[in-house]
Amino acid sequence: MVDDAAAAIDFYRRAFDAREDFRIDVPGGGILHAEIMVGQSALMLGDAGADEADGAGLASFLAPASLGGGTSVTLHVFVPDVDGLARRAAAAGAEILVPPQDTFHGDRSTILKDPFGHIWVFLTHIEDVSEEEIQRRLAAAG
């Protein structure tokens, strides 16, 4: 959930080349539910607190800002070109926490924080690595 889901969707379009597939607006403003595609991953989002408008009265969906800026979720998404995505995301306003780099598990990845407080790990698969090799590489890294 985010504060200002419409702005988040716009950011995800510019930064991650997201495609919006579905949206349910709340009467009087806001988004109850939207579905976007980032790479081959389907994600669902809406305005924090909008669940109250559907009559369920859950009021349990909070945005990271209401949690003091932290989040307990990291979104992992595979994309064809992690380097290009990182450049585009930074230009759109994302904070790059870890620049693109090859990893021990066979992916090239970057970690970023979007302006809405969500942490994203974007990956491009570059090699198949056995479980034994992953363990060996971890041990070698110390």
PDB file of C-alpha atoms in Angstrom:
ATOM      1  CA  MET A   1       0.000   0.000   0.000  1.00  0.00           C
ATOM      2  CA  VAL A   2       1.167   3.517  -0.698  1.00  0.00           C
ATOM      3  CA  ASP A   3       0.242   7.085   0.038  1.00  0.00           C
ATOM      4  CA  ASP A   4      -1.009   8.425  -3.333  1.00  0.00           C
ATOM      5  CA  ALA A   5      -1.301   5.269  -5.412  1.00  0.00           C
ATOM      6  CA  ALA A   6      -1.923   7.256  -8.610  1.00  0.00           C
ATOM      7  CA  ALA A   7       1.438   9.024  -8.209  1.00  0.00           C
ATOM      8  CA  ALA A   8       3.103   5.686  -7.406  1.00  0.00           C
ATOM      9  CA  ILE A   9       1.721   4.097 -10.571  1.00  0.00           C
ATOM     10  CA  ASP A  10       2.980   7.057 -12.585  1.00  0.00           C
ATOM     11  CA  PHE A  11       6.424   6.698 -10.975  1.00  0.00           C
ATOM     12  CA  TYR A  12       6.498   2.924 -11.628  1.00  0.00           C
ATOM     13  CA  ARG A  13       5.686   3.593 -15.294  1.00  0.00           C
ATOM     14  CA  ARG A  14       8.557   6.058 -15.629  1.00  0.00           C
ATOM     15  CA  ALA A  15      11.073   4.223 -13.438  1.00  0.00           C
ATOM     16  CA  PHE A  16      10.308   0.536 -14.029  1.00  0.00           C
ATOM     17  CA  ASP A  17       8.445   0.618 -17.365  1.00  0.00           C
ATOM     18  CA  ALA A  18       5.365  -0.694 -15.527  1.00  0.00           C
ATOM     19  CA  ARG A  19       2.086  -1.305 -17.301  1.00  0.00           C
ATOM     20  CA  GLU A  20      -1.215  -0.684 -15.512  1.00  0.00           C
ATOM     21  CA  ASP A  21      -3.714  -3.451 -16.258  1.00  0.00           C
ATOM     22  CA  PHE A  22      -6.593  -2.789 -13.865  1.00  0.00           C
ATOM     23  CA  ARG A  23      -7.856  -0.148 -11.442  1.00  0.00           C
ATOM     24  CA  ILE A  24     -10.765   0.277  -9.024  1.00  0.00           C
ATOM     25  CA  ASP A  25     -11.177   3.895  -7.961  1.00  0.00           C
ATOM     26  CA  VAL A  26     -12.713   4.843  -4.627  1.00  0.00           C
ATOM     27  CA  PRO A  27     -15.762   7.092  -4.924  1.00  0.00           C
ATOM     28  CA  GLY A  28     -14.590  10.526  -3.859  1.00  0.00           C
ATOM     29  CA  GLY A  29     -10.959   9.887  -4.796  1.00  0.00           C
ATOM     30  CA  GLY A  30      -8.171   7.403  -4.392  1.00  0.00           C
ATOM     31  CA  ILE A  31      -7.452   3.911  -5.624  1.00  0.00           C
ATOM     32  CA  LEU A  32      -8.857   0.905  -3.797  1.00  0.00           C
ATOM     33  CA  HIS A  33      -7.020  -1.624  -5.959  1.00  0.00           C
ATOM     34  CA  ALA A  34      -4.772  -1.495  -9.019  1.00  0.00           C
ATOM     35  CA  GLU A  35      -2.780  -4.144 -10.825  1.00  0.00           C
ATOM     36  CA  ILE A  36       0.464  -3.389 -12.643  1.00  0.00           C
ATOM     37  CA  MET A  37       3.049  -5.460 -14.450  1.00  0.00           C
ATOM     38  CA  VAL A  38       6.757  -4.833 -13.839  1.00  0.00           C
ATOM     39  CA  GLY A  39       8.724  -7.118 -16.096  1.00  0.00           C
ATOM     40  CA  GLN A  40       6.869 -10.426 -15.902  1.00  0.00           C
ATOM     41  CA  SER A  41       5.679  -9.783 -12.330  1.00  0.00           C
ATOM     42  CA  ALA A  42       2.136  -8.811 -11.464  1.00  0.00           C
ATOM     43  CA  LEU A  43       1.834  -6.469  -8.490  1.00  0.00           C
ATOM     44  CA  MET A  44      -1.227  -5.141  -6.715  1.00  0.00           C
ATOM     45  CA  LEU A  45      -1.388  -1.826  -4.913  1.00  0.00           C
ATOM     46  CA  GLY A  46      -3.746   0.819  -3.643  1.00  0.00           C
ATOM     47  CA  ASP A  47      -4.000   3.843  -1.420  1.00  0.00           C
ATOM     48  CA  ALA A  48      -3.274   3.143   2.245  1.00  0.00           C
ATOM     49  CA  GLY A  49      -6.532   3.350   4.153  1.00  0.00           C
ATOM     50  CA  ALA A  50      -8.665   2.941   1.017  1.00  0.00           C
ATOM     51  CA  ASP A  51      -9.734  -0.495   2.281  1.00  0.00           C
ATOM     52  CA  GLU A  52     -12.010   1.334   4.724  1.00  0.00           C
ATOM     53  CA  ALA A  53     -14.005   2.627   1.752  1.00  0.00           C
ATOM     54  CA  ASP A  54     -14.928  -0.878   0.585  1.00  0.00           C
ATOM     55  CA  GLY A  55     -17.026  -1.494   3.698  1.00  0.00           C
ATOM     56  CA  ALA A  56     -14.723  -4.187   5.072  1.00  0.00           C
ATOM     57  CA  GLY A  57     -13.372  -1.797   7.680  1.00  0.00           C
ATOM     58  CA  LEU A  58     -10.017  -3.538   7.826  1.00  0.00           C
ATOM     59  CA  ALA A  59      -7.895  -0.387   8.111  1.00  0.00           C
ATOM     60  CA  SER A  60      -4.890  -2.688   8.276  1.00  0.00           C
ATOM     61  CA  PHE A  61      -3.081  -1.665   5.124  1.00  0.00           C
ATOM     62  CA  LEU A  62      -0.437   0.940   5.896  1.00  0.00           C
ATOM     63  CA  ALA A  63       2.162   2.712   3.776  1.00  0.00           C
ATOM     64  CA  PRO A  64       5.856   2.641   4.807  1.00  0.00           C
ATOM     65  CA  ALA A  65       5.752   6.319   5.831  1.00  0.00           C
ATOM     66  CA  SER A  66       3.143   5.527   8.496  1.00  0.00           C
ATOM     67  CA  LEU A  67       5.522   2.883   9.875  1.00  0.00           C
ATOM     68  CA  GLY A  68       8.279   5.413  10.472  1.00  0.00           C
ATOM     69  CA  GLY A  69       9.751   4.931   7.012  1.00  0.00           C
ATOM     70  CA  GLY A  70      10.601   1.252   7.435  1.00  0.00           C
ATOM     71  CA  THR A  71       9.145  -1.701   5.628  1.00  0.00           C
ATOM     72  CA  SER A  72       9.012  -5.420   6.308  1.00  0.00           C
ATOM     73  CA  VAL A  73       8.744  -6.318   2.626  1.00  0.00           C
ATOM     74  CA  THR A  74      11.289  -6.294  -0.177  1.00  0.00           C
ATOM     75  CA  LEU A  75       9.964  -6.775  -3.686  1.00  0.00           C
ATOM     76  CA  HIS A  76      12.148  -8.991  -5.924  1.00  0.00           C
ATOM     77  CA  VAL A  77      11.538  -8.653  -9.656  1.00  0.00           C
ATOM     78  CA  PHE A  78      13.449 -10.203 -12.560  1.00  0.00           C
ATOM     79  CA  VAL A  79      13.936  -7.883 -15.548  1.00  0.00           C
ATOM     80  CA  PRO A  80      15.830  -8.256 -18.835  1.00  0.00           C
ATOM     81  CA  ASP A  81      18.243  -5.349 -18.195  1.00  0.00           C
ATOM     82  CA  VAL A  82      18.900  -4.465 -14.552  1.00  0.00           C
ATOM     83  CA  ASP A  83      21.496  -1.816 -15.463  1.00  0.00           C
ATOM     84  CA  GLY A  84      19.110   0.040 -17.740  1.00  0.00           C
ATOM     85  CA  LEU A  85      16.336  -0.191 -15.174  1.00  0.00           C
ATOM     86  CA  ALA A  86      18.617   1.216 -12.441  1.00  0.00           C
ATOM     87  CA  ARG A  87      19.555   4.189 -14.625  1.00  0.00           C
ATOM     88  CA  ARG A  88      15.911   4.861 -15.520  1.00  0.00           C
ATOM     89  CA  ALA A  89      14.780   4.467 -11.886  1.00  0.00           C
ATOM     90  CA  ALA A  90      17.461   6.841 -10.581  1.00  0.00           C
ATOM     91  CA  ALA A  91      16.518   9.428 -13.206  1.00  0.00           C
ATOM     92  CA  ALA A  92      12.872   9.114 -12.119  1.00  0.00           C
ATOM     93  CA  GLY A  93      13.759   9.690  -8.459  1.00  0.00           C
ATOM     94  CA  ALA A  94      14.537   6.294  -6.945  1.00  0.00           C
ATOM     95  CA  GLU A  95      17.342   6.049  -4.391  1.00  0.00           C
ATOM     96  CA  ILE A  96      19.913   3.452  -5.436  1.00  0.00           C
ATOM     97  CA  LEU A  97      20.884   1.591  -2.247  1.00  0.00           C
ATOM     98  CA  VAL A  98      23.128  -0.955  -3.989  1.00  0.00           C
ATOM     99  CA  PRO A  99      24.254  -0.251  -7.568  1.00  0.00           C
ATOM    100  CA  PRO A 100      24.007  -3.029 -10.155  1.00  0.00           C
ATOM    101  CA  GLN A 101      26.518  -5.795  -9.512  1.00  0.00           C
ATOM    102  CA  ASP A 102      27.054  -9.467 -10.236  1.00  0.00           C
ATOM    103  CA  THR A 103      26.082 -11.636  -7.266  1.00  0.00           C
ATOM    104  CA  PHE A 104      27.183 -14.987  -5.874  1.00  0.00           C
ATOM    105  CA  HIS A 105      23.836 -16.574  -6.773  1.00  0.00           C
ATOM    106  CA  GLY A 106      24.155 -16.005 -10.521  1.00  0.00           C
ATOM    107  CA  ASP A 107      22.165 -12.835 -10.981  1.00  0.00           C
ATOM    108  CA  ARG A 108      23.104  -9.232 -11.621  1.00  0.00           C
ATOM    109  CA  SER A 109      21.110  -7.158  -9.170  1.00  0.00           C
ATOM    110  CA  THR A 110      20.456  -3.719  -7.781  1.00  0.00           C
ATOM    111  CA  ILE A 111      18.588  -2.610  -4.682  1.00  0.00           C
ATOM    112  CA  LEU A 112      16.659   0.635  -4.614  1.00  0.00           C
ATOM    113  CA  LYS A 113      14.112   2.544  -2.572  1.00  0.00           C
ATOM    114  CA  ASP A 114      11.209   4.196  -4.356  1.00  0.00           C
ATOM    115  CA  PRO A 115       9.865   7.614  -3.304  1.00  0.00           C
ATOM    116  CA  PHE A 116       6.978   5.863  -1.526  1.00  0.00           C
ATOM    117  CA  GLY A 117       9.279   3.957   0.858  1.00  0.00           C
ATOM    118  CA  HIS A 118       9.256   0.518  -0.760  1.00  0.00           C
ATOM    119  CA  ILE A 119      12.482  -1.452  -1.204  1.00  0.00           C
ATOM    120  CA  TRP A 120      12.976  -3.221  -4.538  1.00  0.00           C
ATOM    121  CA  VAL A 121      15.553  -5.791  -5.646  1.00  0.00           C
ATOM    122  CA  PHE A 122      15.758  -6.008  -9.422  1.00  0.00           C
ATOM    123  CA  LEU A 123      17.663  -8.906 -10.949  1.00  0.00           C
ATOM    124  CA  THR A 124      18.817 -10.119 -14.347  1.00  0.00           C
ATOM    125  CA  HIS A 125      19.776 -13.795 -14.445  1.00  0.00           C
ATOM    126  CA  ILE A 126      23.286 -14.241 -15.843  1.00  0.00           C
ATOM    127  CA  GLU A 127      24.293 -17.803 -14.927  1.00  0.00           C
ATOM    128  CA  ASP A 128      22.924 -20.995 -13.443  1.00  0.00           C
ATOM    129  CA  VAL A 129      24.697 -21.795 -10.173  1.00  0.00           C
ATOM    130  CA  SER A 130      24.351 -25.039  -8.239  1.00  0.00           C
ATOM    131  CA  GLU A 131      23.514 -24.962  -4.546  1.00  0.00           C
ATOM    132  CA  GLU A 132      26.995 -26.281  -3.779  1.00  0.00           C
ATOM    133  CA  GLU A 133      28.627 -23.485  -5.793  1.00  0.00           C
ATOM    134  CA  ILE A 134      26.471 -20.873  -4.072  1.00  0.00           C
ATOM    135  CA  GLN A 135      27.649 -22.214  -0.700  1.00  0.00           C
ATOM    136  CA  ARG A 136      31.271 -22.238  -1.870  1.00  0.00           C
ATOM    137  CA  ARG A 137      31.030 -18.637  -3.086  1.00  0.00           C
ATOM    138  CA  LEU A 138      29.432 -17.504   0.175  1.00  0.00           C
ATOM    139  CA  ALA A 139      32.159 -19.168   2.207  1.00  0.00           C
ATOM    140  CA  ALA A 140      34.866 -17.611   0.034  1.00  0.00           C
ATOM    141  CA  ALA A 141      33.345 -14.159   0.485  1.00  0.00           C
ATOM    142  CA  GLY A 142      33.764 -14.543   4.231  1.00  0.00           C
TER     143      GLY A 142
END
